[in-house]
PDB file of C-alpha atoms in Angstrom:
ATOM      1  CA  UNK H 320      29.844   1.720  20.575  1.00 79.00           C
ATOM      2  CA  UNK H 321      32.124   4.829  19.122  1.00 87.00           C
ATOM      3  CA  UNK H 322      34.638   4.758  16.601  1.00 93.00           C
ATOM      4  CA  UNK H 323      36.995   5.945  19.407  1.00 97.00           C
ATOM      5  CA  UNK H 324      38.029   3.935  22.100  1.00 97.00           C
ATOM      6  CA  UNK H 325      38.917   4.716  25.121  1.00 98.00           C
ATOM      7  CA  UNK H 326      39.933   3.196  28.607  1.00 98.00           C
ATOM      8  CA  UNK H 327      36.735   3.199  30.477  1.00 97.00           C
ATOM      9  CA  UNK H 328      38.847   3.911  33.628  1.00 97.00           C
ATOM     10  CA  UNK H 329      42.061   5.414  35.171  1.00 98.00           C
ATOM     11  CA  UNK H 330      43.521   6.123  38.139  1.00 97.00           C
ATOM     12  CA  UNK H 331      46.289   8.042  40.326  1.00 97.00           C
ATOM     13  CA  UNK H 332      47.491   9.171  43.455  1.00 97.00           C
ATOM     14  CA  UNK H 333      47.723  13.172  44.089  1.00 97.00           C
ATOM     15  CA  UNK H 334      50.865  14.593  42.544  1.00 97.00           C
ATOM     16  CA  UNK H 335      50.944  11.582  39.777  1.00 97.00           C
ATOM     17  CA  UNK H 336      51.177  11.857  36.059  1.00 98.00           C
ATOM     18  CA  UNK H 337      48.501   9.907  34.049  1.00 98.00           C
ATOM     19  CA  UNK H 338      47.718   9.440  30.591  1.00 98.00           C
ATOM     20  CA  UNK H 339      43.909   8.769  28.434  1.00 98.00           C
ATOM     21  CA  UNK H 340      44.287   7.332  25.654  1.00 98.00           C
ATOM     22  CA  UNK H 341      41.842   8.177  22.502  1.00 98.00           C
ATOM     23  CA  UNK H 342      42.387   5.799  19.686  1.00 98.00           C
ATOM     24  CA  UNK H 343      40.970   5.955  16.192  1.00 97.00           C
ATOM     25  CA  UNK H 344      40.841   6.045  12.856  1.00 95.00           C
ATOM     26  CA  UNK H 345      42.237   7.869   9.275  1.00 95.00           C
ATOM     27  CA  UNK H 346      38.684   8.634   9.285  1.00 94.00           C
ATOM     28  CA  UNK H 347      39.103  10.667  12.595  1.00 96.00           C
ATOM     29  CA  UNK H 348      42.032  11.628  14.537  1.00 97.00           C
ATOM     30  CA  UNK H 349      44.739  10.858  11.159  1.00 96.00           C
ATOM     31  CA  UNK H 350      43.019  13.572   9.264  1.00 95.00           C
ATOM     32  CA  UNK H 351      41.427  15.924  11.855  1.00 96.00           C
ATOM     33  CA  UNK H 352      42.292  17.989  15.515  1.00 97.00           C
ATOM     34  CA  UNK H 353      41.426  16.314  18.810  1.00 98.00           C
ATOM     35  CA  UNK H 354      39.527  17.870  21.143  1.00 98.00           C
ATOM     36  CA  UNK H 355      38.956  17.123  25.045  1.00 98.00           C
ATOM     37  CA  UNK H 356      35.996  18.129  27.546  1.00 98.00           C
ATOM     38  CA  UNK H 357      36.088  17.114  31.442  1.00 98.00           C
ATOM     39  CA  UNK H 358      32.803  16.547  32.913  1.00 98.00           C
ATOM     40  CA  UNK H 359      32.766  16.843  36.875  1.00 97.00           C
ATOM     41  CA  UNK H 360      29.967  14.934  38.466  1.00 95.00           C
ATOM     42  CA  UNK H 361      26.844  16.248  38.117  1.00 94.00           C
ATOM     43  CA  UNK H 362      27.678  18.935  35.741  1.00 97.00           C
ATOM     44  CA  UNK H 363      27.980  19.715  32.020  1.00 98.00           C
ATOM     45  CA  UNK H 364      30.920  19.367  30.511  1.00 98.00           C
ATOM     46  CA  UNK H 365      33.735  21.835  29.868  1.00 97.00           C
ATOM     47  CA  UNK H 366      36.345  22.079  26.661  1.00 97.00           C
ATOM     48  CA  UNK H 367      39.999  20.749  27.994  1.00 97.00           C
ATOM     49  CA  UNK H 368      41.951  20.657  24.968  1.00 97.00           C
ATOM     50  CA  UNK H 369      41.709  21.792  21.661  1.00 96.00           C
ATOM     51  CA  UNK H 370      43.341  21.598  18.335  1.00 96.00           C
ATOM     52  CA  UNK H 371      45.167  18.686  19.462  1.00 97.00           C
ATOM     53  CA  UNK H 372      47.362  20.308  21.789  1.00 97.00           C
ATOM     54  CA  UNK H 373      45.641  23.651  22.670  1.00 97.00           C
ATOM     55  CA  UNK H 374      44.747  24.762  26.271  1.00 97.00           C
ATOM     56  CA  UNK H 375      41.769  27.161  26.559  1.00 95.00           C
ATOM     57  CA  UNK H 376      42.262  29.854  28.677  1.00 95.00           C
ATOM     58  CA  UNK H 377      41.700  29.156  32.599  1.00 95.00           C
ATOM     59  CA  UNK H 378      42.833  25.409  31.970  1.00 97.00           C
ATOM     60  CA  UNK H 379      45.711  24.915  34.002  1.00 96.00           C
ATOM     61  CA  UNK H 380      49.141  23.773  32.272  1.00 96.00           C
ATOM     62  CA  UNK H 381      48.793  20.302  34.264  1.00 97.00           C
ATOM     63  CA  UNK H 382      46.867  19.049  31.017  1.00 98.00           C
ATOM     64  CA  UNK H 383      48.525  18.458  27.968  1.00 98.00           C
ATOM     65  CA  UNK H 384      47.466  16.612  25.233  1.00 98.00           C
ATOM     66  CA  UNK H 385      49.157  14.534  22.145  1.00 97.00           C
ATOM     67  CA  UNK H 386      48.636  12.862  19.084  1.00 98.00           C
ATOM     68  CA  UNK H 387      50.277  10.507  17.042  1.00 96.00           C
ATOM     69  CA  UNK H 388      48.844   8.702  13.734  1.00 97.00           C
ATOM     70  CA  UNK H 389      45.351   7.524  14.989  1.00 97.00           C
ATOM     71  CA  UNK H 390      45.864   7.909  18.150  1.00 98.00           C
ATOM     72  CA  UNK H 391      45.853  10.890  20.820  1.00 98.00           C
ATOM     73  CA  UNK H 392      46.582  11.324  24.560  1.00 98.00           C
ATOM     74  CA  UNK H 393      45.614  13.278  27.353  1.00 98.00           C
ATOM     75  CA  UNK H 394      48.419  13.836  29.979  1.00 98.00           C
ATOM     76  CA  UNK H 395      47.675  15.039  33.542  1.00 98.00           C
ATOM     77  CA  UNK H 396      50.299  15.861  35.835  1.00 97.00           C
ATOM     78  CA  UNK H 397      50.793  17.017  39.371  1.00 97.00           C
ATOM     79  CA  UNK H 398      46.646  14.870  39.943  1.00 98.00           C
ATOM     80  CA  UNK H 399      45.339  16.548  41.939  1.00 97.00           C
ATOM     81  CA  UNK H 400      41.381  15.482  43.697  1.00 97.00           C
ATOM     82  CA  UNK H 401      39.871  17.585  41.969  1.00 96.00           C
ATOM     83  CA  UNK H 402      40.705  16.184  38.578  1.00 97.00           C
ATOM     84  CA  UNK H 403      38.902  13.181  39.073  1.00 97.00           C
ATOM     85  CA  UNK H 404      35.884  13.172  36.569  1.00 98.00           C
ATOM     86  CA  UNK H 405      35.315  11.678  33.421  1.00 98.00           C
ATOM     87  CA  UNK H 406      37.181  12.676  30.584  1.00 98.00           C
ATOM     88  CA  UNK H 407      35.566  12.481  26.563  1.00 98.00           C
ATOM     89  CA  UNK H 408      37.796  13.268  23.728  1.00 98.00           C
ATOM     90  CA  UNK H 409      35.844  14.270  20.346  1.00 98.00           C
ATOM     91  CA  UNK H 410      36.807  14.500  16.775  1.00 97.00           C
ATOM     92  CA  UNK H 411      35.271  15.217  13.833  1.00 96.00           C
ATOM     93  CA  UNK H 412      34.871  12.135  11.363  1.00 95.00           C
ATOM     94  CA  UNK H 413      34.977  12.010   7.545  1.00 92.00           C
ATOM     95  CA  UNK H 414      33.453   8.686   7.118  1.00 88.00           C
ATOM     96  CA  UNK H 415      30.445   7.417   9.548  1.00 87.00           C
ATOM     97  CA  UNK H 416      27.542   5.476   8.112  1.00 82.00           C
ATOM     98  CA  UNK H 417      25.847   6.159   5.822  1.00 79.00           C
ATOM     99  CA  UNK H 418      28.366   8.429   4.050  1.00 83.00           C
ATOM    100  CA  UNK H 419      27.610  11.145   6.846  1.00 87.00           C
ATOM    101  CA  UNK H 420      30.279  13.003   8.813  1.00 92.00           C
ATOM    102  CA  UNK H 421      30.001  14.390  12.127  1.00 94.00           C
ATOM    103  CA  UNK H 422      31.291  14.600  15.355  1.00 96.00           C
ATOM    104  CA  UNK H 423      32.197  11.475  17.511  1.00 96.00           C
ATOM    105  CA  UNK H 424      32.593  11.521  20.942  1.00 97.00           C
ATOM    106  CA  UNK H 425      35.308   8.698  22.965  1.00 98.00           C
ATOM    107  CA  UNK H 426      33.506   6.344  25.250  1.00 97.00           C
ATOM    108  CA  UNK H 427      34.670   8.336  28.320  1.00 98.00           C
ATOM    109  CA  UNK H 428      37.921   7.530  30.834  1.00 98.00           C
ATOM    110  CA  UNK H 429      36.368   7.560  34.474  1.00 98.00           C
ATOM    111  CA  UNK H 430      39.304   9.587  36.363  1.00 98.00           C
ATOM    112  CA  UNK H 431      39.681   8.187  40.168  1.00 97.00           C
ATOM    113  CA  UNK H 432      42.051   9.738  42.046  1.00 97.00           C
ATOM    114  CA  UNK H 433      43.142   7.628  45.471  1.00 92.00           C
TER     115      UNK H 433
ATOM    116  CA  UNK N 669      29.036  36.771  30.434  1.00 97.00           C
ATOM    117  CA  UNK N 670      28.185  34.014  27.856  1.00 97.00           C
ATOM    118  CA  UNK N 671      25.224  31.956  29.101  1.00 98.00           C
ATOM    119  CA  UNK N 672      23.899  29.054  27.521  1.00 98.00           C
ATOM    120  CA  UNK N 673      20.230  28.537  29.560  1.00 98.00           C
ATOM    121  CA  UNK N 674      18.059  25.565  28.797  1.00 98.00           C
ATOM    122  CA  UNK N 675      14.432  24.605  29.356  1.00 98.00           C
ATOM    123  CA  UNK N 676      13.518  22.404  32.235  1.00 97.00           C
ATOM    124  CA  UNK N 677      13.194  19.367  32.946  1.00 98.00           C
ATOM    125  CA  UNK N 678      10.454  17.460  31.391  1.00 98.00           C
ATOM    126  CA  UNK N 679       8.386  14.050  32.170  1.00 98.00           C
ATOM    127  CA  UNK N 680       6.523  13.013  28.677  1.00 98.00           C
ATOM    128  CA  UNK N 681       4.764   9.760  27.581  1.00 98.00           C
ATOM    129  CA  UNK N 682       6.019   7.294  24.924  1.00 98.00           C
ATOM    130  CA  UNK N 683       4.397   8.034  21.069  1.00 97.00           C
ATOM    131  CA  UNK N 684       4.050  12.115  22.730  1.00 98.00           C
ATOM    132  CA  UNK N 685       5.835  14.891  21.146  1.00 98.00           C
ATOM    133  CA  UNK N 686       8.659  17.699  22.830  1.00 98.00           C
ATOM    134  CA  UNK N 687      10.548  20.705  21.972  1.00 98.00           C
ATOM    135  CA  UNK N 688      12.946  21.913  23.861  1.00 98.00           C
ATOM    136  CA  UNK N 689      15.276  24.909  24.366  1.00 98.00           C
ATOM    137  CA  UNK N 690      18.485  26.546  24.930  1.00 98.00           C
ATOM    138  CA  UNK N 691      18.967  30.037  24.718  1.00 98.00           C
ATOM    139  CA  UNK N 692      21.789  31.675  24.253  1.00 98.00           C
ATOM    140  CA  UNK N 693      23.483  35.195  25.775  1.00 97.00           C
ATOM    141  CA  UNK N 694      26.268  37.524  25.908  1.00 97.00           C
ATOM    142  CA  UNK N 695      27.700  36.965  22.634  1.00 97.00           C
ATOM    143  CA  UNK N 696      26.375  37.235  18.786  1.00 97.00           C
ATOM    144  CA  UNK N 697      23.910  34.163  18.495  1.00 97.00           C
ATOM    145  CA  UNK N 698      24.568  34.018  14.952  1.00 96.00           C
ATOM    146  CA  UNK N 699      28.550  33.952  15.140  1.00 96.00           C
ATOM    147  CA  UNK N 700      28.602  30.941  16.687  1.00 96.00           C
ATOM    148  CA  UNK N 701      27.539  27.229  15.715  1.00 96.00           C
ATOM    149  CA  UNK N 702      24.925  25.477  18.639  1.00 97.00           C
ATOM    150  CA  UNK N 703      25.575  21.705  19.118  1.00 98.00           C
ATOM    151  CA  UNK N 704      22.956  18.982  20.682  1.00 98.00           C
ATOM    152  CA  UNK N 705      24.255  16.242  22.976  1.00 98.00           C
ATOM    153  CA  UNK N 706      22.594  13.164  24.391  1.00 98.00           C
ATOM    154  CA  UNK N 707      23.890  11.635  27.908  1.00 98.00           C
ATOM    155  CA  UNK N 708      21.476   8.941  28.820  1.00 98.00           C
ATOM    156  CA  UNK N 709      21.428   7.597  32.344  1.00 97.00           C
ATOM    157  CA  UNK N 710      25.094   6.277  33.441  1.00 96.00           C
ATOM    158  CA  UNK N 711      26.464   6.514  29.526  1.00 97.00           C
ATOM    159  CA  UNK N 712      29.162   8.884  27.437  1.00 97.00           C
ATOM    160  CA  UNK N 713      28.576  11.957  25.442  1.00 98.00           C
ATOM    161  CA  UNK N 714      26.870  11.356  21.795  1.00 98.00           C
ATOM    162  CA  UNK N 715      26.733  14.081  19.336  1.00 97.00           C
ATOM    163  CA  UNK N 716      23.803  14.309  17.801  1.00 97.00           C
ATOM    164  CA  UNK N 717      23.486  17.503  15.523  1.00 97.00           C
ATOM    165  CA  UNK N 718      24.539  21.027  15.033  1.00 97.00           C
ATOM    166  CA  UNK N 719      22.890  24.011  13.428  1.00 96.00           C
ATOM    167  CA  UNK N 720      24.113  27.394  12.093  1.00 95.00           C
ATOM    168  CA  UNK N 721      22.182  29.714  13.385  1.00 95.00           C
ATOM    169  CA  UNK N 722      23.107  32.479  10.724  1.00 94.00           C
ATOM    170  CA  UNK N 723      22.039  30.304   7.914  1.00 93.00           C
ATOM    171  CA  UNK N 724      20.052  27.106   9.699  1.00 93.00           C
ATOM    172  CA  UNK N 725      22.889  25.098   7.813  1.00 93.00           C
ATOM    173  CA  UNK N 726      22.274  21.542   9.948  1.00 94.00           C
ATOM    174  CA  UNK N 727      23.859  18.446  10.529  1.00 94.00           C
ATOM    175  CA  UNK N 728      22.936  15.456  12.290  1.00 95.00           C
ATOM    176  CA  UNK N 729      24.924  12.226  13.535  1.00 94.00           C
ATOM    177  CA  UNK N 730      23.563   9.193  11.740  1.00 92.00           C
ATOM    178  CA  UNK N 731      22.101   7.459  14.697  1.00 93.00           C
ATOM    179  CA  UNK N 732      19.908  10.873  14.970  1.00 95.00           C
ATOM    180  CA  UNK N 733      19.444  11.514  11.493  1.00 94.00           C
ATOM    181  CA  UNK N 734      15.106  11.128  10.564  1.00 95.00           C
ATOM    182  CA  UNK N 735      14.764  10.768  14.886  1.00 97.00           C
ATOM    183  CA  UNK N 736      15.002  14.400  16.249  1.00 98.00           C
ATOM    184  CA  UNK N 737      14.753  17.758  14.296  1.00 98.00           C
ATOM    185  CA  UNK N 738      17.222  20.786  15.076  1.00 98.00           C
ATOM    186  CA  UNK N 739      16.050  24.225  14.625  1.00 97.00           C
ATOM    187  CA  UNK N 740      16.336  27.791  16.068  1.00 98.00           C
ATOM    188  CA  UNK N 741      15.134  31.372  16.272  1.00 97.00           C
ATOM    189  CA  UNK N 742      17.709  33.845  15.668  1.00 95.00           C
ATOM    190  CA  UNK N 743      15.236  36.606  16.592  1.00 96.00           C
ATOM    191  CA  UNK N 744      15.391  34.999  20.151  1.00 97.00           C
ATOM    192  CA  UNK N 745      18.717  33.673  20.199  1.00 98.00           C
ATOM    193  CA  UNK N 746      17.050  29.813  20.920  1.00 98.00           C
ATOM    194  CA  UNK N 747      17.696  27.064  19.384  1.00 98.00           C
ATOM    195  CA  UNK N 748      15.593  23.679  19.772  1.00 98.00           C
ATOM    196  CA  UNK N 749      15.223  19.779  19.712  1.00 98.00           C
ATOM    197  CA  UNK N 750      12.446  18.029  19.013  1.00 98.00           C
ATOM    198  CA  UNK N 751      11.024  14.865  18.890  1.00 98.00           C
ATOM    199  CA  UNK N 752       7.704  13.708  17.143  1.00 97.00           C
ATOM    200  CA  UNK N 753       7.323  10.597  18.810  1.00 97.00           C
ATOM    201  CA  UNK N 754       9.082   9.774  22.076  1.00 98.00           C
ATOM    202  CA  UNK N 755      10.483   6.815  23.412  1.00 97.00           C
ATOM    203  CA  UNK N 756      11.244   5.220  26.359  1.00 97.00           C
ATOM    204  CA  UNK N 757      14.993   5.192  25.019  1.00 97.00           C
ATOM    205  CA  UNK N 758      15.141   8.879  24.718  1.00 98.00           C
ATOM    206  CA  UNK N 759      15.096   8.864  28.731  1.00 98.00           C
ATOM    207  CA  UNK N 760      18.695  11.248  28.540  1.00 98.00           C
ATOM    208  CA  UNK N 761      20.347  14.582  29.748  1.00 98.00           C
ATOM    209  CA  UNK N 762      20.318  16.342  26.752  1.00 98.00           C
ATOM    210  CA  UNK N 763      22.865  19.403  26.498  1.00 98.00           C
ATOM    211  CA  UNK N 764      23.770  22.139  23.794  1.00 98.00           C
ATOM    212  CA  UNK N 765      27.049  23.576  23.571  1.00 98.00           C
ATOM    213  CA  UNK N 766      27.784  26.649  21.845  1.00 97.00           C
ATOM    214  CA  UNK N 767      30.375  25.701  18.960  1.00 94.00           C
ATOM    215  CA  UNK N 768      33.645  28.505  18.129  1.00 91.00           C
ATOM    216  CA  UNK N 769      35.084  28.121  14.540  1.00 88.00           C
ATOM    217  CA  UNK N 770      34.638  29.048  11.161  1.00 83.00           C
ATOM    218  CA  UNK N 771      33.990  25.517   9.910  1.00 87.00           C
ATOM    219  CA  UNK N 772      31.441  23.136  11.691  1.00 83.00           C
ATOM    220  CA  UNK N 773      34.310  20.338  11.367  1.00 84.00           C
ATOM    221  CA  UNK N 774      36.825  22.523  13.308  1.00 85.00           C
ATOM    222  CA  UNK N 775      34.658  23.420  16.555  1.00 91.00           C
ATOM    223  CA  UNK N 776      35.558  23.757  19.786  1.00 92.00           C
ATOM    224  CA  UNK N 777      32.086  23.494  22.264  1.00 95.00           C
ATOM    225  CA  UNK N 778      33.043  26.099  24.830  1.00 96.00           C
ATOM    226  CA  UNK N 779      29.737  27.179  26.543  1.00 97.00           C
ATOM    227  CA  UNK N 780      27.276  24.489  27.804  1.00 98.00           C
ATOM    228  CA  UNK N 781      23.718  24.396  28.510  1.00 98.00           C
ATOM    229  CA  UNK N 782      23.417  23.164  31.754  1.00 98.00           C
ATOM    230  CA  UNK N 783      21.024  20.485  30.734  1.00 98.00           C
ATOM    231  CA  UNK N 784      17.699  19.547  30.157  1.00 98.00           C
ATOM    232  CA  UNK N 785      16.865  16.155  31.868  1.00 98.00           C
ATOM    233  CA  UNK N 786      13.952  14.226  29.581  1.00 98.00           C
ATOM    234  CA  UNK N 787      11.926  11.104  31.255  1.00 98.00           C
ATOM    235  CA  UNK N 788       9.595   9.051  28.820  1.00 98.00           C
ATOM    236  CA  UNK N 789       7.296   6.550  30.730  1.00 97.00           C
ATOM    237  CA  UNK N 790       3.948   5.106  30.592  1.00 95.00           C
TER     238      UNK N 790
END
């Protein structure tokens, strides 16, 4: 089970806005960037967001991502079919087990679009 | 062109040992972090270490840390995972990622492997 939670699914019609939520901890996303990766079926999966809020090049403006507190979003407008995928946002921890830090990865948000 | 290529896919035994490999390309090898990730069957991401390969600097996730060992070969531009003793639990699509940033807390993984696919069964 990660220290981030997110919805295991969402869904949306073509031309919708949604929203994945990544909640977490002071630990995590209140003292460090957010990061987001899309993983298409059967594939590996690719950097969405980074520094919160920062596209990479070649990701269209559609995404957009947020953060407030503990918490961060990612926002997808205009859906489109071939957004749907699962979506993992990661964030470097302070304070795991064992006194370690490291990277933590969301559950995953299962994308459907109808 | 950046490449990330891994090893193939492997079918090993519980208790047997396994390296494998991702190789790196089209970039400086040792600019640039290399991250391991587990994905067993039907599950999320999990991170489970990271490696320097300028200075072999590691780090490993603690439900990895004492289970799998990172290392790499700068002269080859490879890095590796390896287990001693396999278990059936390690059944997983294992990926590296190259990782961009100064710091290994402040990494973006922009460049996959496209993923080595490891079956332990009697």
């Amino acid at each position: 089970q990660s220290v981030l939670t997110q919805p295991p699914s969402a869904s949306g019609t073509p031309g919708q806005r949604v929203t994945i939520s990544c909640s977490g901890s002071t630990s995590n996303i209140g003292n460090n960037y957010v990061y987001w990766y899309q993983q298409l079926p059967g594939t590996a999966p690719k950097p969405l967001m980074y520094k919160d809020d920062q596209r990479p090049s070649g990701v269209p403006d559609r995404f957009s991502g947020s953060k407030s507190g503990t918490s961060a979003a990612l926002a997808i407008s205009g859906l489109q079919f071939e957004d749907e995928a699962d979506y993992y946002c990661a964030v470097w921890d302070d304070s795991l087990s064992g006194g370690l830090s490291a990277w933590v990865f969301g559950g995953g948000t299962k994308l459907t679009v109808l | 062109e950046v490449q990330m290529v891994q090893s193939g896919a492997q079918v090993k035994k519980p208790g047997e040992s396994l390296k494998i490999s991702c190789q790196g390309s089209g970039y400086i090898f040792t600019n640039y972090w290399i991250a391991w990730v587990r994905q067993m069957p039907g599950k999320g991401l999990e991170w489970m270490g990271i490696i320097n390969p300028d200075d072999s600097e590691m780090r490993y996730g603690p439900s990895f840390q004492g289970q799998v060992t990172i290392s790499v070969d700068k002269s080859i531009s490879t890095a590796y995972l390896q287990w001693n003793s396999l278990r059936a639990s390690d059944t997983a699509m294992y990926y590296c990622a190259r990782g961009e940033g100064t710091f290994d807390w402040l990494l973006l993984y922009d460049y996959w492997g496209q993923g080595t696919l490891v079956t332990v069964s009697s």
